[in-house]
PDB file of C-alpha atoms in Angstrom:
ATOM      1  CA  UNK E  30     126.742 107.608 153.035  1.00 42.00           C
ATOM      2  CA  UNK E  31     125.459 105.021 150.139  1.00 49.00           C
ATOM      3  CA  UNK E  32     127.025 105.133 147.232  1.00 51.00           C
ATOM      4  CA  UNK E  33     124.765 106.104 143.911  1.00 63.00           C
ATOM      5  CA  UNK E  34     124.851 104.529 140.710  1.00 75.00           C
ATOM      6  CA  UNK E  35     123.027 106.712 137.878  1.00 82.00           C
ATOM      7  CA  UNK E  36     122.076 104.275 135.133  1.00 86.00           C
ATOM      8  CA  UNK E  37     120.931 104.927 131.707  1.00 89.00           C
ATOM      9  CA  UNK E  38     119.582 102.671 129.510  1.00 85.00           C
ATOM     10  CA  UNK E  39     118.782 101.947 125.981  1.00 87.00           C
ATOM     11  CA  UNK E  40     115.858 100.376 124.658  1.00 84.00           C
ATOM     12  CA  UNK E  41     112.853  99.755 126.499  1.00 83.00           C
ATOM     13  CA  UNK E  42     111.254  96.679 128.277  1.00 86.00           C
ATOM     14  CA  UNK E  43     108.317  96.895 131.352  1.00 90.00           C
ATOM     15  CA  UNK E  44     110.807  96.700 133.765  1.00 92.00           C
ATOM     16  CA  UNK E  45     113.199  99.968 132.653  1.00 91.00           C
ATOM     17  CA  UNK E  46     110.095 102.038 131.851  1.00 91.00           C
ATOM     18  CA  UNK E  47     108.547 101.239 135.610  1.00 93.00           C
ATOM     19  CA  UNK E  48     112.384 101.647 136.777  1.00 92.00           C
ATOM     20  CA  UNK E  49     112.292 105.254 135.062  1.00 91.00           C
ATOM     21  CA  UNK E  50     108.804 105.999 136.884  1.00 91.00           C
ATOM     22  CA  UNK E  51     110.342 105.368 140.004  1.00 91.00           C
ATOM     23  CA  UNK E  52     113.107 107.595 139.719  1.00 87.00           C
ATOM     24  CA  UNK E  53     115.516 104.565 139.961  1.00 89.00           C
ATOM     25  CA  UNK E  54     116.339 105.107 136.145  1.00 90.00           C
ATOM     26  CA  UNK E  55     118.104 108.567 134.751  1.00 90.00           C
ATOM     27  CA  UNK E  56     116.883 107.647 131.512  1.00 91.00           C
ATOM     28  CA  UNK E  57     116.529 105.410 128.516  1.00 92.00           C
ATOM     29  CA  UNK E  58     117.373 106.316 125.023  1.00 93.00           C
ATOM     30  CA  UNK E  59     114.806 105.300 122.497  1.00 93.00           C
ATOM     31  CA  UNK E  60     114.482 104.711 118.781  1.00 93.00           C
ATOM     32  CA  UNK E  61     111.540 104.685 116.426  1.00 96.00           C
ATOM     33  CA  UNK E  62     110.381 101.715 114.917  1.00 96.00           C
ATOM     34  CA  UNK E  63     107.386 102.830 113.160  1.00 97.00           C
ATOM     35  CA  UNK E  64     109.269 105.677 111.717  1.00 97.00           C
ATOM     36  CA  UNK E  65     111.975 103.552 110.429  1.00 97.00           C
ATOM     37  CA  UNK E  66     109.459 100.816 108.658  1.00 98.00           C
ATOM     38  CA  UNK E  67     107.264 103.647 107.537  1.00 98.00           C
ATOM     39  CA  UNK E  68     110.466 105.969 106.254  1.00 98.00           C
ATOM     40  CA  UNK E  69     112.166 102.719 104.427  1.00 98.00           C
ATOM     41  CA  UNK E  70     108.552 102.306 102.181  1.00 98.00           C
ATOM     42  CA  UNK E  71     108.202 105.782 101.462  1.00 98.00           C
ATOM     43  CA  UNK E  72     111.966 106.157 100.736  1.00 98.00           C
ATOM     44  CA  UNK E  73     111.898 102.591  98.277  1.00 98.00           C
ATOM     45  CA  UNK E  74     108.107 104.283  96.491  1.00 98.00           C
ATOM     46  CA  UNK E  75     109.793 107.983  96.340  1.00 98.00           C
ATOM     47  CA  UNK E  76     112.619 106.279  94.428  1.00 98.00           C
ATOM     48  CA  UNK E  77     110.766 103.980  91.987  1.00 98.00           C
ATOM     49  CA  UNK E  78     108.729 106.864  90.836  1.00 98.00           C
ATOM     50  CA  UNK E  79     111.590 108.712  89.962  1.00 97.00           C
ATOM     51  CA  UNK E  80     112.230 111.326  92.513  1.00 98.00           C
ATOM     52  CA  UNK E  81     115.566 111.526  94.468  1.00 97.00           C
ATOM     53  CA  UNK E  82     115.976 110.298  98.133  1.00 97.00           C
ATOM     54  CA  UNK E  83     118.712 111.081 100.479  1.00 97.00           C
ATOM     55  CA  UNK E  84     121.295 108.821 100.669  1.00 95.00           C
ATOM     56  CA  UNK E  85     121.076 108.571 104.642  1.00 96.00           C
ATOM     57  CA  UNK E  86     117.409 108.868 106.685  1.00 96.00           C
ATOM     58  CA  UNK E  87     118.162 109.342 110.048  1.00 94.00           C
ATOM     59  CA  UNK E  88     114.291 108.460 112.154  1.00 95.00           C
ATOM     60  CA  UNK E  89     115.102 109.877 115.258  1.00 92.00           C
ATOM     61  CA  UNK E  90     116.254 109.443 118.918  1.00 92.00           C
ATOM     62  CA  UNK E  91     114.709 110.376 121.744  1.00 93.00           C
ATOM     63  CA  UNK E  92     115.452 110.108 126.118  1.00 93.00           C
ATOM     64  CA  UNK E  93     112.843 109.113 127.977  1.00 93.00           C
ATOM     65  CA  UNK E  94     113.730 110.506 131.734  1.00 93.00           C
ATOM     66  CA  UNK E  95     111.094 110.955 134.662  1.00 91.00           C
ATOM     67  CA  UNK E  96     110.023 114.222 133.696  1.00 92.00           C
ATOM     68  CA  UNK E  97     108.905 113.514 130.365  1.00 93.00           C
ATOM     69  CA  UNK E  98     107.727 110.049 130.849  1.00 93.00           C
ATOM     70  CA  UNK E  99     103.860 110.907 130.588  1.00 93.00           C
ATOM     71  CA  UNK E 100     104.224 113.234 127.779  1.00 95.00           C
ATOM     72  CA  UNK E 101     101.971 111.605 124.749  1.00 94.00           C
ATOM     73  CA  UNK E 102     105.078 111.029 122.334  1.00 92.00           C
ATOM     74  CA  UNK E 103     107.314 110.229 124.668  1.00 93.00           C
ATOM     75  CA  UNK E 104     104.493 107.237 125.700  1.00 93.00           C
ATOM     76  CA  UNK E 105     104.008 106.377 122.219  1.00 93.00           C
ATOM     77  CA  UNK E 106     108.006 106.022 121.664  1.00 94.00           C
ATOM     78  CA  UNK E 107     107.989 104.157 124.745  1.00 93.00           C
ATOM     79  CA  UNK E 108     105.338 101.798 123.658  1.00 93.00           C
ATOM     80  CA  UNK E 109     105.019 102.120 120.020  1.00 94.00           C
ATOM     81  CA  UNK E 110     102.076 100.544 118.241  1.00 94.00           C
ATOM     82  CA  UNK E 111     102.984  97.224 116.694  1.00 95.00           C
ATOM     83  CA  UNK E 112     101.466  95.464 113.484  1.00 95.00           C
ATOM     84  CA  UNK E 113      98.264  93.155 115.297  1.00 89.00           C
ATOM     85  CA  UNK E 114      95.806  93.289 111.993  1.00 83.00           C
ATOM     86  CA  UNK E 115      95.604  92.462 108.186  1.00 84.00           C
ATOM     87  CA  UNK E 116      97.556  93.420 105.424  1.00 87.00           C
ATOM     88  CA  UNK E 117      96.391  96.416 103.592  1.00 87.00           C
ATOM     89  CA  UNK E 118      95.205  95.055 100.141  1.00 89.00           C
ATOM     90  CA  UNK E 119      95.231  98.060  97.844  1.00 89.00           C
ATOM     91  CA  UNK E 120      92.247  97.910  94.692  1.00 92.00           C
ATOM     92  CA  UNK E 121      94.989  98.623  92.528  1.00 94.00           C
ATOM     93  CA  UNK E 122      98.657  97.161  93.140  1.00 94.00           C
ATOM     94  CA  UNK E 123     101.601  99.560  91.482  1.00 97.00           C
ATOM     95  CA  UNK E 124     104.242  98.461  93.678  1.00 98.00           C
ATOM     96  CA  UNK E 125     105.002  95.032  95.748  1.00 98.00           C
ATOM     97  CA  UNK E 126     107.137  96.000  98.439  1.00 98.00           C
ATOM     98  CA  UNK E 127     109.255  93.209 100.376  1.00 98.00           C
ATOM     99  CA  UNK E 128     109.970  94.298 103.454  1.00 98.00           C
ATOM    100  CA  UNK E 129     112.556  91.888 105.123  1.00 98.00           C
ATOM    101  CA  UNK E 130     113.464  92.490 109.294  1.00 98.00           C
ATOM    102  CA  UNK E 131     116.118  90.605 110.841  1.00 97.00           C
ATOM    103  CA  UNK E 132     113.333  88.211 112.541  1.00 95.00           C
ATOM    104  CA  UNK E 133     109.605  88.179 113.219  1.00 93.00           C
ATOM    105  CA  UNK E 134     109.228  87.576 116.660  1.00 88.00           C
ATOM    106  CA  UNK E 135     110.489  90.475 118.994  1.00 89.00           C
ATOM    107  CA  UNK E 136     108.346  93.455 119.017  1.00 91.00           C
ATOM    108  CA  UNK E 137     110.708  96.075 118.122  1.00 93.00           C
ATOM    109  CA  UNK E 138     109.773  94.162 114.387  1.00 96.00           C
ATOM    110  CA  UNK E 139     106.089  94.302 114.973  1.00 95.00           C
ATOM    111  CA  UNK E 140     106.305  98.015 115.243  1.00 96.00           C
ATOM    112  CA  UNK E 141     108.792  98.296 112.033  1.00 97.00           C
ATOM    113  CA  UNK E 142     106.074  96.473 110.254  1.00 97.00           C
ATOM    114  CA  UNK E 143     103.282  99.006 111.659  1.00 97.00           C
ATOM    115  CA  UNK E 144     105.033 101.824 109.947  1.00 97.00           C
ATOM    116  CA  UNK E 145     105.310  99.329 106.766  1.00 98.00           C
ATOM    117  CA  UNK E 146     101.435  98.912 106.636  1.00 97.00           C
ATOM    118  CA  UNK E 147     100.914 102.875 107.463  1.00 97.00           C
ATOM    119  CA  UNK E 148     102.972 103.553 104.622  1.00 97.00           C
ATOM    120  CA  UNK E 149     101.329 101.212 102.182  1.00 97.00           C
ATOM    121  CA  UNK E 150      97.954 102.759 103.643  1.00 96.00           C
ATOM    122  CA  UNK E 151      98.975 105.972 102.881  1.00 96.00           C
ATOM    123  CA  UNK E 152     100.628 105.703  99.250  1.00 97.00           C
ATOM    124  CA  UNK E 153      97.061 103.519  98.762  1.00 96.00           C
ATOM    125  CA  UNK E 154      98.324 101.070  96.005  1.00 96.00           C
ATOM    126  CA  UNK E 155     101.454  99.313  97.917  1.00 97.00           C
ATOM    127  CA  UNK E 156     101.553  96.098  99.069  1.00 97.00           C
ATOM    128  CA  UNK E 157     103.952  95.104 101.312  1.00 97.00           C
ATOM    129  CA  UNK E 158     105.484  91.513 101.201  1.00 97.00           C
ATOM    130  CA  UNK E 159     106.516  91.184 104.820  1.00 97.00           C
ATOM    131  CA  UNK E 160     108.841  87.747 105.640  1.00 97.00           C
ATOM    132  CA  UNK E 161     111.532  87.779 108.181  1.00 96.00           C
ATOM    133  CA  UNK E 162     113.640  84.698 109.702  1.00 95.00           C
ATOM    134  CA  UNK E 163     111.817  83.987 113.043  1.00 89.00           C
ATOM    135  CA  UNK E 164     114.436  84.612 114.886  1.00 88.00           C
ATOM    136  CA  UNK E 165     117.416  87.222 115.094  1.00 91.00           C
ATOM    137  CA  UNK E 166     120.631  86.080 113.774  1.00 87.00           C
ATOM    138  CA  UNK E 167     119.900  83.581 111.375  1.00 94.00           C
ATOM    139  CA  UNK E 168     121.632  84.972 108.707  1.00 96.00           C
ATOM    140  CA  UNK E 169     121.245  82.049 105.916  1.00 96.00           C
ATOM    141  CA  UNK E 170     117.793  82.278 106.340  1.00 97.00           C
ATOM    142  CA  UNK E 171     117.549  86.020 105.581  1.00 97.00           C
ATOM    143  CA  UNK E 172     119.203  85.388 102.528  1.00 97.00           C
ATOM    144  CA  UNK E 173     116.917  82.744 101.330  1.00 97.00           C
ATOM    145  CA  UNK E 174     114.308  85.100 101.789  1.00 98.00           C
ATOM    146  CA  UNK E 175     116.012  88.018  99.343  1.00 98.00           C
ATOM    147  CA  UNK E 176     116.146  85.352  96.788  1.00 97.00           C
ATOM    148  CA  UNK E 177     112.672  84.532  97.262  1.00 98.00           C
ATOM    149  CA  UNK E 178     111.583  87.914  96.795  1.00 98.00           C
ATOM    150  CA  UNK E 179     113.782  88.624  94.146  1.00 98.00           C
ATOM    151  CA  UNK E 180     112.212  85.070  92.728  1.00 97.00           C
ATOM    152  CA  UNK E 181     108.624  86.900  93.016  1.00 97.00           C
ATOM    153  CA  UNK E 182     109.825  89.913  90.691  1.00 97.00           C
ATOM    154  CA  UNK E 183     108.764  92.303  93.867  1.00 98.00           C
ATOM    155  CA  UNK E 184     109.357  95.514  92.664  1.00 98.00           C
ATOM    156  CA  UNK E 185     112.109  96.597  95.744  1.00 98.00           C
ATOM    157  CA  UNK E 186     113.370  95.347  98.666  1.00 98.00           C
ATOM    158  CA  UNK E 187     113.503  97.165 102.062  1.00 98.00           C
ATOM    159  CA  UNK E 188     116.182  94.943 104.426  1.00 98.00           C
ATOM    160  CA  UNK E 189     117.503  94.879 107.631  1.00 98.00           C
ATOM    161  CA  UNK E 190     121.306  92.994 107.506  1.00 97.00           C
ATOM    162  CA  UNK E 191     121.111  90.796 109.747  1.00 96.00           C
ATOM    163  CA  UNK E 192     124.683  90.498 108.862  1.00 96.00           C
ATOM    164  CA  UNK E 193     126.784  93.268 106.874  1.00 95.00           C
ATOM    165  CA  UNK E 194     129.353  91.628 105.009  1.00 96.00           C
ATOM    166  CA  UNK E 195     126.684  88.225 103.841  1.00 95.00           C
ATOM    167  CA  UNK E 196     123.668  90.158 102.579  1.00 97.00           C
ATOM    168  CA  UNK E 197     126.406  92.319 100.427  1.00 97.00           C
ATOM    169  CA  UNK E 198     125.849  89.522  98.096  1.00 97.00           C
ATOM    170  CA  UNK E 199     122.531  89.048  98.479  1.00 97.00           C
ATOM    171  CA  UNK E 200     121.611  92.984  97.981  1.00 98.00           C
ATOM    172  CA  UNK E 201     124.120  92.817  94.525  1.00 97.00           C
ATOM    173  CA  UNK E 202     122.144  89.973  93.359  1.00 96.00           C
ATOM    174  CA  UNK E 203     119.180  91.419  93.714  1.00 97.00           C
ATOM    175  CA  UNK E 204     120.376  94.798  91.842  1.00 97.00           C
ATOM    176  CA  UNK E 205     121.539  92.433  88.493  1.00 97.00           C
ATOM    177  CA  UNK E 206     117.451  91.478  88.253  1.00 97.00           C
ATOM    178  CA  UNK E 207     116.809  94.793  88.804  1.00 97.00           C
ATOM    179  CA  UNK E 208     115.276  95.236  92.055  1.00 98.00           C
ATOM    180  CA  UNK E 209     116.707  97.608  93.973  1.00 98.00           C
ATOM    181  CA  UNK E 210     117.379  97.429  98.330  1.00 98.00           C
ATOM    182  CA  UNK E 211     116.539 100.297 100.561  1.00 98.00           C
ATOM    183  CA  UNK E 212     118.599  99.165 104.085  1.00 98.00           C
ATOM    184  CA  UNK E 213     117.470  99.853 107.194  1.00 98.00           C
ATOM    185  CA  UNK E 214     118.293  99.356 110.545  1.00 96.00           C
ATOM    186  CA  UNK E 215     121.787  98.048 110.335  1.00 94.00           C
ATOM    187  CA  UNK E 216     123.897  98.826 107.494  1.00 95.00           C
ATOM    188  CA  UNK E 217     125.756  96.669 104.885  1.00 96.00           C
ATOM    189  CA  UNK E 218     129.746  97.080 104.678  1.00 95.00           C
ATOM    190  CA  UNK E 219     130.928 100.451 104.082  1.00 93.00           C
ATOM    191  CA  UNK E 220     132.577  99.863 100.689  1.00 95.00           C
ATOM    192  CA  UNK E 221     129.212  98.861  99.580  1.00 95.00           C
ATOM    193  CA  UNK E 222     127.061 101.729  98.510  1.00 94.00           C
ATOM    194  CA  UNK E 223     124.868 100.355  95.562  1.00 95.00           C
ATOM    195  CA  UNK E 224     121.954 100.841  97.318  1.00 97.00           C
ATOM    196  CA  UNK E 225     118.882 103.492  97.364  1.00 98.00           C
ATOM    197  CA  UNK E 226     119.033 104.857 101.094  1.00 97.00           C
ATOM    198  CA  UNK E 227     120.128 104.188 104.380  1.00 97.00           C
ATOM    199  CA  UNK E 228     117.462 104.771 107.000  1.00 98.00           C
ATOM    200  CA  UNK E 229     117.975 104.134 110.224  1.00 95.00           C
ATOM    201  CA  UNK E 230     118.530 105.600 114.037  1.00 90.00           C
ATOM    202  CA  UNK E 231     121.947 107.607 114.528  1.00 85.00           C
ATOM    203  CA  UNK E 232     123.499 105.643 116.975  1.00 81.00           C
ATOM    204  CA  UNK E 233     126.272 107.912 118.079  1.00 85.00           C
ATOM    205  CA  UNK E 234     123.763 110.957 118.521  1.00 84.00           C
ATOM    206  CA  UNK E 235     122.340 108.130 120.914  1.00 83.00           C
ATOM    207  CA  UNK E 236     125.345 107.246 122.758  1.00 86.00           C
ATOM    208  CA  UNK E 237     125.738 111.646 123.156  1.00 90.00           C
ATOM    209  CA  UNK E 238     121.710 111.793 124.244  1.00 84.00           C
ATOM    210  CA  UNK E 239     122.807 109.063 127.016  1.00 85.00           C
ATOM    211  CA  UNK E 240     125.955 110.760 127.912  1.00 90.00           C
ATOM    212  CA  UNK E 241     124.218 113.925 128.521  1.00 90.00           C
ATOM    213  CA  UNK E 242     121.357 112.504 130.249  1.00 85.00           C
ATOM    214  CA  UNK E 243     124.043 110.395 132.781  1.00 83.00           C
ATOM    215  CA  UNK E 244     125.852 113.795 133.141  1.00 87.00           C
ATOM    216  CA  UNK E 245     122.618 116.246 133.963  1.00 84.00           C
ATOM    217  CA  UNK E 246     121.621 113.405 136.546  1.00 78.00           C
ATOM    218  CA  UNK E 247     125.145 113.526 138.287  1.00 81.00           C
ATOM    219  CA  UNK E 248     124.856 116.854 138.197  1.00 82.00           C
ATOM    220  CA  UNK E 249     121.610 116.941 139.789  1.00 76.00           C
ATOM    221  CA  UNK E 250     122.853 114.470 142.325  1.00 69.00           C
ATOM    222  CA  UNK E 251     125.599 116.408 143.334  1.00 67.00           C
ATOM    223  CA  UNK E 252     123.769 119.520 144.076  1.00 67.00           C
ATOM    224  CA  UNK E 253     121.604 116.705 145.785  1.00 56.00           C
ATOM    225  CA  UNK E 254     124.347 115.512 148.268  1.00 56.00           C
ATOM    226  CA  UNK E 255     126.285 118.857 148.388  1.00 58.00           C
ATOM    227  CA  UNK E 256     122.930 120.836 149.738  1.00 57.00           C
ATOM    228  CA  UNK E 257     122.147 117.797 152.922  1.00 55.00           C
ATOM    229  CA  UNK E 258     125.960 117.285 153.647  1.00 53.00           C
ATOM    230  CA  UNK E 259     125.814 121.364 154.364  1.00 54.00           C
ATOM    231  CA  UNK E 260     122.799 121.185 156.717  1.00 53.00           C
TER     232      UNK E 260
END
């Protein structure tokens, strides 16, 4: 007999997704961009008008396996819609909101910067400032850019570290001008909590949606094998 390898994977490209379709894939755990650059705007404009946010926003994580593949949310999660159009341009600006990814290119970023603009939409006088270094990883560059904003007077900062001990600095200056940093994504050092909110996917409820995705297709596997080695 062959031996089986059941693979799980996390975050999506063509090639998983077809992989999944074709039963070659358990599964592949996903997060949600749009939710995450959506939640970080609402959670900054919640704040500056005064009401309390949660210290930690968890947006979700899902598993997409071959039997929920075609489901509509699970296809939306899969491909989520990413940022293609113009800025929304409110009549009436109350709040500039720089939004700040760890780059600009990938798409997982374009999608984080859909749920910027749907926020902005919805609140109706946002604007988001939305600057990124172009490419992941280019940590000096990302700070230049918080000083920027913080040179603009925006009136809060939504960031995704691209490192977590450097942008401790950069987040601290920022708070003396009085701007304040919603973080999402990846999170600044632990001993730094001077921030508004935390929003981001729980990674180790990922890593346990995984593990019980691998286990439920051994499982299924064994039965599998057990029921043709007995005819």
């Amino acid at each position: 007999t062959g031996h089986f390898v059941v693979f799980v994977g996390f975050d999506p490209n063509e090639r998983m997704v077809q992989a999944v379709r074709d039963g070659k894939m358990a599964g592949i755990v996903l997060q949600d961009p749009v939710s995450m650059g959506y939640l970080a705007v609402k959670t900054m404009v919640a704040h500056l008008n005064g009401e309390s946010v949660d210290q930690r926003i968890p947006t979700g994580e899902y598993v997409a396996t071959p039997d929920n593949l075609e489901e509509d949310e699970m296809k939306r999660l899969v491909h989520p819609p990413k940022f293609t159009g113009d800025a929304f341009q409110p009549a009436e600006t109350k709040y500039r909101i720089a939004v700040i990814p760890k780059g600009t290119t990938h798409e997982f970023w374009e999608s984080v910067h859909y749920g910027a603009e749907k926020a902005a939409t919805e609140l109706g006088n946002v604007e988001i400032l939305w600057q990124g270094p172009q490419s992941e990883g280019n940590v000096s560059e990302q700070i230049s850019v918080v000083h920027n904003m913080v040179a603009k007077g925006v009136d809060g900062i939504c960031l995704a570290p691209n490192d977590s001990q450097s942008l401790v600095d950069a987040v601290k200056a920022a708070k003396e001008k009085g701007i304040e940093t919603v973080v999402f994504d990846s999170g600044l050092d632990p001993s730094y909590t001077d921030f508004v909110s935390y929003v981001a996917t729980d990674n180790y409820n990922g890593g346990a949606l995984a593990a019980r995705t691998m286990a439920a297709a051994l499982q299924e596997r064994q039965t599998v094998e057990s029921s043709s080695s007995s005819q």
